Tab-separated table of C-alpha atoms in Angstrom:
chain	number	residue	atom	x	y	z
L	355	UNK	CA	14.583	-68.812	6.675
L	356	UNK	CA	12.010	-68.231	3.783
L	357	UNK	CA	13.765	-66.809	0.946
L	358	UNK	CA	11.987	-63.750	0.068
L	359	UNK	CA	11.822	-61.511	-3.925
L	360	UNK	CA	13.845	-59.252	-2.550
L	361	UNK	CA	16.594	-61.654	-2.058
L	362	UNK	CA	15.900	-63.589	-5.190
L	363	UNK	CA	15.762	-59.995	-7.130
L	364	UNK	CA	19.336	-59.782	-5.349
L	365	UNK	CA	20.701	-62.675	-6.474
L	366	UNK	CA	19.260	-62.419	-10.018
L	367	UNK	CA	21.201	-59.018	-9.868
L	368	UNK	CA	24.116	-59.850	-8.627
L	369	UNK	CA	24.640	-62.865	-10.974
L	370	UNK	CA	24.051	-60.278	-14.508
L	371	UNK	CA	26.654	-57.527	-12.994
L	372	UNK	CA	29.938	-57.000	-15.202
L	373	UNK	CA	33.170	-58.334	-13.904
L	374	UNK	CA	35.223	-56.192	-11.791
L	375	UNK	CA	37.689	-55.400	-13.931
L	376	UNK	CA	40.651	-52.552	-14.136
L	377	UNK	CA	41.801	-52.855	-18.037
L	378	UNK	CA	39.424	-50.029	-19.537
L	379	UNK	CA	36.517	-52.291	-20.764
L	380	UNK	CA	33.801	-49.954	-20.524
L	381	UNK	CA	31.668	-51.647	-18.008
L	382	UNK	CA	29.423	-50.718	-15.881
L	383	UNK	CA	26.707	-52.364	-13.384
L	384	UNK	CA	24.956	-52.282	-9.957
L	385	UNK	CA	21.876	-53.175	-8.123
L	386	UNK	CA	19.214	-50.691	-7.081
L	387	UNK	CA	16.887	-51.949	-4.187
L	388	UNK	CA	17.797	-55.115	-6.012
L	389	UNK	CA	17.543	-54.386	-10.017
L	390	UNK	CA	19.733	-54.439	-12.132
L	391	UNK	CA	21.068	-50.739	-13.223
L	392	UNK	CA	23.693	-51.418	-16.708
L	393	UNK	CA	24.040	-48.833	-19.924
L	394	UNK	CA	21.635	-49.707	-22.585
L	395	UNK	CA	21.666	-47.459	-25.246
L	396	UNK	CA	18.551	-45.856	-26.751
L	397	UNK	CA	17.050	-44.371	-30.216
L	398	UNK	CA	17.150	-41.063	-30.228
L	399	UNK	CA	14.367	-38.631	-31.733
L	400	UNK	CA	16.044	-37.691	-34.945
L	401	UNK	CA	18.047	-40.737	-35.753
L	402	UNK	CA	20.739	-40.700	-33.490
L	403	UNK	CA	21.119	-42.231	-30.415
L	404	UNK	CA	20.306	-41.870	-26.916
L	405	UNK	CA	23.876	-42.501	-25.240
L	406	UNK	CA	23.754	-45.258	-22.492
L	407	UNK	CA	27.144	-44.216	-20.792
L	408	UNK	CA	29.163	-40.700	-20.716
L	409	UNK	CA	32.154	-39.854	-18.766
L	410	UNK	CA	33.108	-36.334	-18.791
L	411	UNK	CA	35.456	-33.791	-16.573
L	412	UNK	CA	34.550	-30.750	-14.998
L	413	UNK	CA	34.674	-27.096	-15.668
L	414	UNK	CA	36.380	-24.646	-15.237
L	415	UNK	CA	39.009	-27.426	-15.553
L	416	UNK	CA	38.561	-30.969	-16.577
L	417	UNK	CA	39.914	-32.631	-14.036
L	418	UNK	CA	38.358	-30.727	-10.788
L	419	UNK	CA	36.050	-33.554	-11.173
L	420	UNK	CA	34.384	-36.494	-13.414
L	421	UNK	CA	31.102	-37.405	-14.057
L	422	UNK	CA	29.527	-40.943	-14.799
L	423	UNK	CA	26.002	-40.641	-15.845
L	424	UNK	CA	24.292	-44.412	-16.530
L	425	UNK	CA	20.821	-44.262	-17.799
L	426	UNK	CA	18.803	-47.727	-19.211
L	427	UNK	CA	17.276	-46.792	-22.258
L	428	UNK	CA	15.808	-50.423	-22.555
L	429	UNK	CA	13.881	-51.863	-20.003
L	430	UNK	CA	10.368	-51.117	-19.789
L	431	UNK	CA	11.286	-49.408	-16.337
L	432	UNK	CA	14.046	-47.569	-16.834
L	433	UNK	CA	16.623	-46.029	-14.288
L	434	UNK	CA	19.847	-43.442	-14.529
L	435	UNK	CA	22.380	-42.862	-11.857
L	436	UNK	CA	25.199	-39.783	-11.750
L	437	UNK	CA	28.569	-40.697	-10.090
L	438	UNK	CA	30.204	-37.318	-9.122
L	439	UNK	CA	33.853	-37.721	-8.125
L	440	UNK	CA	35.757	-34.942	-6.854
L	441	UNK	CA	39.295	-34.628	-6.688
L	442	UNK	CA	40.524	-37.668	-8.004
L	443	UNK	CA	43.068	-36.578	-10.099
L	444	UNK	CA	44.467	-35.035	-6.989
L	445	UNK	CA	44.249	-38.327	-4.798
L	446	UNK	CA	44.317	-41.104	-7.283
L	447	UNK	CA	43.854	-44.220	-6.174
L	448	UNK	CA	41.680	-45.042	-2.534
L	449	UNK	CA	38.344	-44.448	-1.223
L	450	UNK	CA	36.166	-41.527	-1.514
L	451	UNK	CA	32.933	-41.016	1.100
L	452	UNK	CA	29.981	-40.363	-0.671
L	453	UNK	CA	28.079	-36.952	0.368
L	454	UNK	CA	24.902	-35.463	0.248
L	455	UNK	CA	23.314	-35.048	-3.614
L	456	UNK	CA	20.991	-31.631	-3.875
L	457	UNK	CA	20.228	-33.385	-6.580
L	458	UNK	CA	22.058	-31.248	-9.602
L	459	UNK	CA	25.454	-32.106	-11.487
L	460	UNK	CA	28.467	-30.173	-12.484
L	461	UNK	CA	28.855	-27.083	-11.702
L	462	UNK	CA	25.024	-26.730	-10.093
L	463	UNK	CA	26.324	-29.523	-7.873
L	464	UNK	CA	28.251	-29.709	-4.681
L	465	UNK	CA	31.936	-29.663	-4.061
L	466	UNK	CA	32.286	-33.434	-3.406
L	467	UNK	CA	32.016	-36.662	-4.456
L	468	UNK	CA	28.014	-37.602	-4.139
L	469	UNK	CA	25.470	-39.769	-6.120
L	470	UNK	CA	22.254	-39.667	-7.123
L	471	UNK	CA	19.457	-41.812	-9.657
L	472	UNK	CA	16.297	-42.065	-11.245
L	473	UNK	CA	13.972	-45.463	-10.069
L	474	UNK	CA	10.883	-46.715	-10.459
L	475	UNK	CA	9.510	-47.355	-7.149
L	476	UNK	CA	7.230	-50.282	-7.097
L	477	UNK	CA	5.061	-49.232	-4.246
L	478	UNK	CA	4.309	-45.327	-5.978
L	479	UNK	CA	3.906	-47.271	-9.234
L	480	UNK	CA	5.686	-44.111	-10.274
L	481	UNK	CA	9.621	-43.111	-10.805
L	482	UNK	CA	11.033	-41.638	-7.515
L	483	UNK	CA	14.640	-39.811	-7.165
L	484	UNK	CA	16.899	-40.685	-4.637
L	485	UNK	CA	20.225	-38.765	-3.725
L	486	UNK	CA	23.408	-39.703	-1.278
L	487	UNK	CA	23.438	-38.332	1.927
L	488	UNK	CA	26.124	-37.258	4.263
L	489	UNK	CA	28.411	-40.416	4.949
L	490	UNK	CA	26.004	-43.013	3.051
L	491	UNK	CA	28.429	-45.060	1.166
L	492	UNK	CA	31.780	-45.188	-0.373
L	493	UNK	CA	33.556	-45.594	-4.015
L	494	UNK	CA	36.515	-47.244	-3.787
L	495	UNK	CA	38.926	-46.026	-6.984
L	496	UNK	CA	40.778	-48.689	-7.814
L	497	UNK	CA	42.705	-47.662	-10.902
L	498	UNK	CA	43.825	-44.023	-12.300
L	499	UNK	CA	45.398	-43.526	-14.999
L	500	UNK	CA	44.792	-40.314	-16.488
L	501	UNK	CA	47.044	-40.795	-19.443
L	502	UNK	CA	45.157	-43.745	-20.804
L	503	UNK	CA	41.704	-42.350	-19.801
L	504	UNK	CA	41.005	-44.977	-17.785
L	505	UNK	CA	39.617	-44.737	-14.127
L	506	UNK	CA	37.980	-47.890	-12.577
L	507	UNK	CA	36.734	-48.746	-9.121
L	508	UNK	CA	33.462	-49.977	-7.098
L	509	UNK	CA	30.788	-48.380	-4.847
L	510	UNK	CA	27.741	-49.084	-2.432
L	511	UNK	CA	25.415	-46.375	-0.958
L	512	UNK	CA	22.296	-45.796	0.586
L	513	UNK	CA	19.990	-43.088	-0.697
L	514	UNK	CA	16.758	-41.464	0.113
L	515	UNK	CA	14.124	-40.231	-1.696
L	516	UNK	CA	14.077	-36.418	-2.432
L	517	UNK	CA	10.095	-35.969	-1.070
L	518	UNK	CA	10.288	-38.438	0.740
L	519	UNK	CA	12.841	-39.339	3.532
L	520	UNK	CA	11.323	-42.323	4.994
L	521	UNK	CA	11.881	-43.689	1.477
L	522	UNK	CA	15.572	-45.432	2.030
L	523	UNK	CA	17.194	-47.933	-0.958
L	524	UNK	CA	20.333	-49.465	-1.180
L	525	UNK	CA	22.559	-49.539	-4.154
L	526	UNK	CA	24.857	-52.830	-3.541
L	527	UNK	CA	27.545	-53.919	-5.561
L	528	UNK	CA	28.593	-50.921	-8.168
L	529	UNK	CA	31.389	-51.105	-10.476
L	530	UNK	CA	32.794	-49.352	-13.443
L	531	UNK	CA	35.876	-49.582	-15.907
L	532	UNK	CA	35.613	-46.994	-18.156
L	533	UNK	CA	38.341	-46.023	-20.988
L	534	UNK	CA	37.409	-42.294	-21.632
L	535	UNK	CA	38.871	-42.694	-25.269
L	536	UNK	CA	36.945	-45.606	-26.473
L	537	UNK	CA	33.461	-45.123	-24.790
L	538	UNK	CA	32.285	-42.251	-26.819
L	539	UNK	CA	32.404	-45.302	-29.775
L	540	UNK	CA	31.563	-48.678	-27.516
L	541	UNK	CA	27.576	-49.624	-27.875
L	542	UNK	CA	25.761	-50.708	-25.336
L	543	UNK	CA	22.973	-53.077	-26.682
């Protein structure tokens, strides 16, 4: 079988992902049509920074539901992706099915747990947005443990793009570890 860039994307991808790890190490990584999607922090406007990695609760109340947002300050292409995970201070540890994204978070959101991410999209030449549809994928929490601040687990998905639905990509191989304490003051180079 020929080996094609797709597959050698892939495995380039797949090799530079974090561990999978449970211990509050403020990782993060997955693979977006096969790139590599990790936090790299940015310089910000006025001489602060461009955050690479937030984790934040919901509102009314903070635990209703938390919010990963990943964005790649870095690369020449960059890309983002929004985790939205509902109820998991009510269910704790186990799997969560991924739902349809219109495309907003928090409280413009919906009332599950969904996905969606930023791309460039090699055959537009141009940066595309994809959101989770009903029943496209699954994040698996692995740890919970609100009194630490830490909440770890993995995901996969499919998503389409918002103009165009014929437009499908796969995101393969997500993790995260995140220590809500410490990540407000961990860099991400």
């Amino acid at each position: 079988f020929p080996v094609t860039i797709e597959d050698l994307r892939g495995s380039i991808c797949q090799d530079n992902l974090p561990a999978i790890t449970t211990t509050g190490a403020n990782t993060f990584g997955c693979c977006i049509n096969g790139n590599l999607l990790i936090p790299r922090d940015g310089t910000g406007a006025f001489g602060g920074s461009d955050d690479a990695y937030s984790f934040y609760g919901g509102y009314p109340n903070s635990t209703d539901y938390y919010e990963i947002d990943v964005r790649d300050f870095k690369s020449e292409r960059t890309g983002k992706i929004l985790l939205h995970l509902h109820q998991v201070h009510v269910n704790g540890i186990g799997d969560y099915v991924i739902n349809e994204s219109n495309g907003y978070n928090a409280i413009d959101g919906l009332n599950h747990t969904y996905l969606h991410c930023r791309v460039f999209n090699e055959t537009t030449n141009s940066y595309q947005y994809y959101k989770s549809t009903e029943n496209s994928g699954l994040i698996k929490i692995t740890r919970y443990d609100y009194s630490n601040g830490i909440i770890s687990g993995t995901f996969n998905c499919v998503v389409k793009n918002s103009t165009n639905p014929n437009d499908i990509i796969e995101i393969k191989d997500g993790r995260f570890d995140i220590n809500g304490y410490t990540l407000p003051d961990t860099s991400f180079p």
